[in-house]
Amino acid sequence: MQSGLTTLDYIIVAIYLIGTVGLGLAIGWKFKTGKDFFLAGRTLPWWAIGMSLVASDIGGTDIIGVGGAAYAHGLAVANFEWIGCVPAMIIAAFVFVPIFWRMGIYTIPEFMERRFNVGVRTALGLCWLIFMACNVGIMLYASARMLHSLTGFSEAACIWATAGMVGVYTIGGGLKAVVYTDVIQCSVMIGGCLLVLGIGLYDLGGIDGLREQLAALGERTENHTSLIVPADAKSPFPWPAILFGLAFILSPAYWIGNQAIMQRSLGAKSQFHAQAAFVWGAMLKILIPVIIAVPGLIAIAKFPDLATPDAAFPTLAAQLLPTGIRGLFLAAFIAALMSSVDSYLNASATVATKDFYLRFVNREADDNRILVIGRTVTLVLMIWGIGFAFFIQQAGENTGIYTIFQTLMSFFQGPALAMILTGFFWKRANGIGALSGFICGIICAVGLFILHNWHQSFGIEPLFRIEEPFLYFSIWSFVVALIVIIVVSRLTPPEPAEKTAFLKLNVEVSSNNV
Amino acid sequence: MTPLHHIGDFFRDLVLLVPLWAARTIFVFVLLVVFIWVLRLSPERVSPCEIEERNWTNNLKLWAAIAIGLQIIIYLIL
């Protein structure tokens, strides 16, 4: 790809970037309150939120990584976008989103204080803040590596350029800028990937041609067109991990409990718009594996001997796309990475401001003050993200830092889901139980991670038989957290009735547009 | 071998007993349960509150059912 880019390609990318940053700035300059900044003044329509949900979920590294995983392991990676998204989004739309929206909260940790206590809120807020702030750095670094390989620019320049552009419109325009730039980014991403898919399939003679080419590769592609892979297959996606770890734990934890995701729906102009956004997002999700995983299959059919699976998508784009259109693919890639970085930046700023500054430092801050604080915190987190990206670059991936933070989300997502589910569906669950379960669940996940990754130091066999067992970590940490929440809640006094009063909202959702 | 290994092996042996067609059936069954739940949602939970705004395009049950229905077809085929 690197040598194949021409001036026309770069002009197309420049037009896209100027348009995106300009839109973001134009949206933000009229803001007057913190509510405008963090929840877009609760004015967002369903179609914009839905596209933003999808764009935020698909990062630049996902386009390359999913294409690479499809190249190496086949279509089973599509489970992450299908059964790993669609059912949870639909359930979230009709059960959780209405209650969160009607409560008028800004963050998921804020819900935890309303339902349990400030300790639970702080613990979850801290986990999310650390994860999201570090994730901004990880995404900047991972994206810079990809951009470096695609364009030849230095990694440092790519980190600065991406952070600068995303920072400018996120600081200026808050959630509204993030969501509306995500709409452009989602469209460009889908359009660019559709082009690669269409031209790739045409080149192979259609779907039948693809099937024939894959069959010709013999045993290597035996499971490549199957979504459900045997439990003992040499794949990171065996069906028990996909069903129990992804579909039952990580997926609902992500779509219900992820601040970066749920914050969009909290900014919806009405409860109906918040719900419709999730349903629209679920429909878009059905398309995503087709445009980012199938190109991986096309790549293995055309180039079965690539040095690394992650080269699949870029190689396909470089070989098949004509001048100018390659620029569109590069723009799609940049769009994907910007849409994820801006989401986590905005969400982490919201948690830092609402769950820490406004909760513990200055509870009486007026709207103008909140707006200034929100922008300042976003700037500080952007600087932190840049620093963390350079830290990972200096430390090198071999230190394990990169892997640890990649796995970090699976450490607390399972326990966080256990808290949300018991908080919603079991009135007897209390704050002491929730906090105990959350902490024990995290200890369980971290313990499993240490025992598995450093098993030789303990003189034992690996705990799991697949390379990246993060789906299994989430199952066990969820189970442990759930058991501890139930046991401790039973042994300690219940919460007062007003803590569970919000549950009545569940039967009053007929009054949609509040 | 630690007790954790024995627990892991127990569950591993258990899932290895499940044939692939049965695993596929479980996936489809899960989706089918969600599909039926969506169809049983009351109109108040899936439409705008204003009666005059309610029409088939604003009925989220329809679009949610289509999304889950497509998933069922995909998991039956692939």
Tab-separated table of C-alpha atoms in Angstrom, chain A residues 200-421:
chain	number	residue	atom	x	y	z
A	200	GLY	CA	-12.383	-8.272	-4.589
A	201	LEU	CA	-15.406	-10.493	-5.212
A	202	TYR	CA	-15.636	-9.354	-8.850
A	203	ASP	CA	-11.971	-10.207	-9.302
A	204	LEU	CA	-12.542	-13.744	-7.985
A	205	GLY	CA	-15.660	-14.322	-10.082
A	206	GLY	CA	-18.234	-13.743	-7.351
A	207	ILE	CA	-19.096	-15.784	-4.268
A	208	ASP	CA	-18.843	-19.073	-6.166
A	209	GLY	CA	-15.356	-18.111	-7.296
A	210	LEU	CA	-14.388	-17.312	-3.704
A	211	ARG	CA	-15.715	-20.683	-2.498
A	212	GLU	CA	-13.798	-22.531	-5.229
A	213	GLN	CA	-10.543	-20.729	-4.430
A	214	LEU	CA	-10.927	-21.424	-0.698
A	215	ALA	CA	-11.687	-25.091	-1.364
A	216	ALA	CA	-8.549	-25.294	-3.510
A	217	LEU	CA	-6.451	-24.380	-0.449
A	218	GLY	CA	-7.514	-27.687	1.147
A	219	GLU	CA	-7.240	-28.387	4.882
A	220	ARG	CA	-5.908	-24.912	5.673
A	221	THR	CA	-9.281	-23.328	4.962
A	222	GLU	CA	-11.417	-26.238	6.153
A	223	ASN	CA	-13.237	-24.135	8.818
A	224	HIS	CA	-12.876	-20.793	7.045
A	225	THR	CA	-16.500	-20.410	6.001
A	226	SER	CA	-18.013	-21.707	9.215
A	227	LEU	CA	-19.204	-19.503	12.082
A	228	ILE	CA	-19.240	-22.317	14.612
A	229	VAL	CA	-15.859	-23.887	15.264
A	230	PRO	CA	-15.342	-27.114	17.296
A	231	ALA	CA	-14.386	-26.758	20.962
A	232	ASP	CA	-11.020	-28.445	20.369
A	233	ALA	CA	-10.124	-26.644	17.117
A	234	LYS	CA	-6.834	-24.728	16.881
A	235	SER	CA	-8.691	-21.451	16.762
A	236	PRO	CA	-9.016	-18.601	19.253
A	237	PHE	CA	-12.788	-18.727	18.634
A	238	PRO	CA	-14.091	-22.184	19.753
A	239	TRP	CA	-17.876	-22.247	20.113
A	240	PRO	CA	-18.027	-22.520	23.959
A	241	ALA	CA	-15.916	-19.353	24.321
A	242	ILE	CA	-18.046	-17.535	21.736
A	243	LEU	CA	-21.364	-18.586	23.287
A	244	PHE	CA	-20.631	-18.393	27.021
A	245	GLY	CA	-17.848	-15.803	27.096
A	246	LEU	CA	-18.790	-13.492	24.230
A	247	ALA	CA	-22.556	-13.771	23.703
A	248	PHE	CA	-23.544	-14.207	27.365
A	249	ILE	CA	-20.955	-12.034	29.182
A	250	LEU	CA	-18.697	-9.685	27.224
A	251	SER	CA	-21.279	-8.612	24.669
A	252	PRO	CA	-24.015	-7.548	27.134
A	253	ALA	CA	-21.337	-6.075	29.414
A	254	TYR	CA	-20.074	-3.978	26.506
A	255	TRP	CA	-23.411	-2.842	25.062
A	256	ILE	CA	-25.093	-2.209	28.418
A	257	GLY	CA	-22.251	-1.197	30.708
A	258	ASN	CA	-19.703	0.537	28.468
A	259	GLN	CA	-19.693	4.260	29.180
A	260	ALA	CA	-18.454	5.160	25.683
A	261	ILE	CA	-21.404	3.265	24.187
A	262	MET	CA	-24.216	4.130	26.574
A	263	GLN	CA	-23.335	7.848	26.761
A	264	ARG	CA	-24.574	8.304	23.193
A	265	SER	CA	-28.041	7.044	23.992
A	266	LEU	CA	-28.144	9.216	27.131
A	267	GLY	CA	-27.738	12.192	24.780
A	268	ALA	CA	-30.753	11.182	22.657
A	269	LYS	CA	-33.548	13.720	22.163
A	270	SER	CA	-36.135	11.268	23.546
A	271	GLN	CA	-36.362	7.809	25.004
A	272	PHE	CA	-37.727	6.512	21.701
A	273	HIS	CA	-34.713	7.935	19.831
A	274	ALA	CA	-32.367	6.316	22.358
A	275	GLN	CA	-34.042	2.936	21.819
A	276	ALA	CA	-34.285	3.299	18.037
A	277	ALA	CA	-30.561	4.100	17.879
A	278	PHE	CA	-29.680	0.712	19.339
A	279	VAL	CA	-32.026	-1.119	16.967
A	280	TRP	CA	-30.613	0.815	13.966
A	281	GLY	CA	-27.078	0.069	15.195
A	282	ALA	CA	-27.947	-3.639	15.426
A	283	MET	CA	-29.160	-3.617	11.805
A	284	LEU	CA	-25.935	-1.918	10.669
A	285	LYS	CA	-23.936	-4.461	12.631
A	286	ILE	CA	-25.267	-7.241	10.410
A	287	LEU	CA	-23.428	-5.626	7.490
A	288	ILE	CA	-20.072	-5.134	9.254
A	289	PRO	CA	-18.596	-8.678	9.072
A	290	VAL	CA	-19.512	-8.811	5.398
A	291	ILE	CA	-17.399	-5.749	4.659
A	292	ILE	CA	-14.448	-6.330	6.994
A	293	ALA	CA	-14.217	-10.122	7.505
A	294	VAL	CA	-15.063	-11.366	3.998
A	295	PRO	CA	-12.183	-9.305	2.493
A	296	GLY	CA	-9.913	-11.439	4.738
A	297	LEU	CA	-11.281	-14.539	2.991
A	298	ILE	CA	-10.784	-12.882	-0.404
A	299	ALA	CA	-7.201	-12.099	0.613
A	300	ILE	CA	-6.367	-15.700	1.529
A	301	ALA	CA	-7.894	-16.881	-1.743
A	302	LYS	CA	-5.789	-14.402	-3.737
A	303	PHE	CA	-2.630	-14.159	-1.610
A	304	PRO	CA	-2.316	-17.331	0.503
A	305	ASP	CA	1.345	-16.719	1.397
A	306	LEU	CA	1.310	-13.329	3.105
A	307	ALA	CA	4.001	-12.841	5.779
A	308	THR	CA	1.442	-11.776	8.387
A	309	PRO	CA	-2.374	-12.078	8.485
A	310	ASP	CA	-2.662	-8.371	9.357
A	311	ALA	CA	-1.319	-7.577	5.887
A	312	ALA	CA	-4.473	-9.108	4.337
A	313	PHE	CA	-6.700	-6.021	4.109
A	314	PRO	CA	-3.958	-3.501	3.165
A	315	THR	CA	-2.545	-5.869	0.519
A	316	LEU	CA	-5.977	-6.401	-0.983
A	317	ALA	CA	-6.595	-2.648	-1.098
A	318	ALA	CA	-3.169	-1.956	-2.606
A	319	GLN	CA	-3.506	-4.631	-5.293
A	320	LEU	CA	-7.126	-4.175	-6.299
A	321	LEU	CA	-8.048	-0.519	-5.877
A	322	PRO	CA	-7.241	2.088	-8.515
A	323	THR	CA	-5.571	5.424	-7.761
A	324	GLY	CA	-7.884	7.783	-5.881
A	325	ILE	CA	-9.963	4.914	-4.567
A	326	ARG	CA	-6.963	3.821	-2.516
A	327	GLY	CA	-7.179	7.215	-0.872
A	328	LEU	CA	-10.792	6.429	-0.015
A	329	PHE	CA	-9.702	3.205	1.686
A	330	LEU	CA	-7.045	5.082	3.629
A	331	ALA	CA	-9.679	7.668	4.600
A	332	ALA	CA	-11.943	4.790	5.734
A	333	PHE	CA	-9.139	3.441	7.886
A	334	ILE	CA	-8.397	6.851	9.408
A	335	ALA	CA	-12.151	7.381	9.933
A	336	ALA	CA	-12.381	4.133	11.860
A	337	LEU	CA	-9.465	4.961	14.127
A	338	MET	CA	-10.597	8.561	14.772
A	339	SER	CA	-14.137	7.478	15.642
A	340	SER	CA	-12.870	5.141	18.360
A	341	VAL	CA	-10.286	7.499	19.830
A	342	ASP	CA	-12.769	10.398	20.054
A	343	SER	CA	-15.384	8.187	21.742
A	344	TYR	CA	-13.075	6.958	24.484
A	345	LEU	CA	-11.622	10.440	24.951
A	346	ASN	CA	-15.062	11.989	25.400
A	347	ALA	CA	-16.316	9.160	27.626
A	348	SER	CA	-13.261	9.216	29.889
A	349	ALA	CA	-13.572	13.009	30.232
A	350	THR	CA	-17.228	12.556	31.242
A	351	VAL	CA	-16.370	9.995	33.926
A	352	ALA	CA	-13.460	12.093	35.249
A	353	THR	CA	-15.620	15.214	35.421
A	354	LYS	CA	-18.950	13.795	36.622
A	355	ASP	CA	-17.855	10.884	38.804
A	356	PHE	CA	-14.785	12.460	40.383
A	357	TYR	CA	-14.488	16.253	40.002
A	358	LEU	CA	-18.177	17.099	40.429
A	359	ARG	CA	-18.756	14.301	42.964
A	360	PHE	CA	-15.802	14.885	45.265
A	361	VAL	CA	-14.178	18.253	44.488
A	362	ASN	CA	-16.827	20.803	43.561
A	363	ARG	CA	-20.464	19.711	43.787
A	364	GLU	CA	-21.769	23.270	43.353
A	365	ALA	CA	-20.103	24.058	40.010
A	366	ASP	CA	-22.370	26.017	37.633
A	367	ASP	CA	-22.977	25.098	33.995
A	368	ASN	CA	-20.273	27.383	32.581
A	369	ARG	CA	-17.750	26.022	35.038
A	370	ILE	CA	-18.691	22.426	34.118
A	371	LEU	CA	-18.158	23.229	30.435
A	372	VAL	CA	-14.687	24.658	31.137
A	373	ILE	CA	-13.799	21.702	33.353
A	374	GLY	CA	-15.058	19.231	30.728
A	375	ARG	CA	-12.879	20.779	28.027
A	376	THR	CA	-9.863	21.009	30.321
A	377	VAL	CA	-10.198	17.376	31.395
A	378	THR	CA	-10.513	16.316	27.742
A	379	LEU	CA	-7.300	18.203	26.952
A	380	VAL	CA	-5.492	16.640	29.917
A	381	LEU	CA	-6.650	13.145	28.925
A	382	MET	CA	-5.557	13.753	25.325
A	383	ILE	CA	-2.088	14.714	26.565
A	384	TRP	CA	-2.101	11.642	28.804
A	385	GLY	CA	-3.106	9.481	25.812
A	386	ILE	CA	-0.248	10.867	23.719
A	387	GLY	CA	2.189	10.275	26.576
A	388	PHE	CA	0.919	6.723	27.092
A	389	ALA	CA	1.197	6.001	23.350
A	390	PHE	CA	4.859	7.063	23.400
A	391	PHE	CA	5.394	5.103	26.622
A	392	ILE	CA	4.183	1.880	24.968
A	393	GLN	CA	6.303	2.662	21.922
A	394	GLN	CA	9.401	3.104	24.110
A	395	ALA	CA	8.647	0.111	26.340
A	396	GLY	CA	8.115	-2.171	23.365
A	397	GLU	CA	5.405	-4.786	23.016
A	398	ASN	CA	7.559	-7.536	24.483
A	399	THR	CA	7.228	-6.082	27.985
A	400	GLY	CA	3.644	-7.368	28.116
A	401	ILE	CA	2.179	-3.895	28.791
A	402	TYR	CA	0.397	-3.893	25.467
A	403	THR	CA	-1.125	-7.336	26.072
A	404	ILE	CA	-2.158	-6.499	29.631
A	405	PHE	CA	-4.088	-3.417	28.560
A	406	GLN	CA	-5.611	-5.241	25.602
A	407	THR	CA	-6.951	-7.786	28.100
A	408	LEU	CA	-7.835	-5.211	30.767
A	409	MET	CA	-11.440	-4.859	29.690
A	410	SER	CA	-12.118	-8.570	30.198
A	411	PHE	CA	-10.850	-8.179	33.789
A	412	PHE	CA	-13.712	-5.990	34.960
A	413	GLN	CA	-16.422	-6.295	32.288
A	414	GLY	CA	-17.740	-9.590	33.700
A	415	PRO	CA	-17.926	-8.338	37.325
A	416	ALA	CA	-19.437	-5.026	36.132
A	417	LEU	CA	-22.162	-6.940	34.268
A	418	ALA	CA	-22.885	-8.974	37.405
A	419	MET	CA	-23.409	-5.696	39.316
A	420	ILE	CA	-25.690	-4.220	36.654
A	421	LEU	CA	-27.809	-7.364	36.305
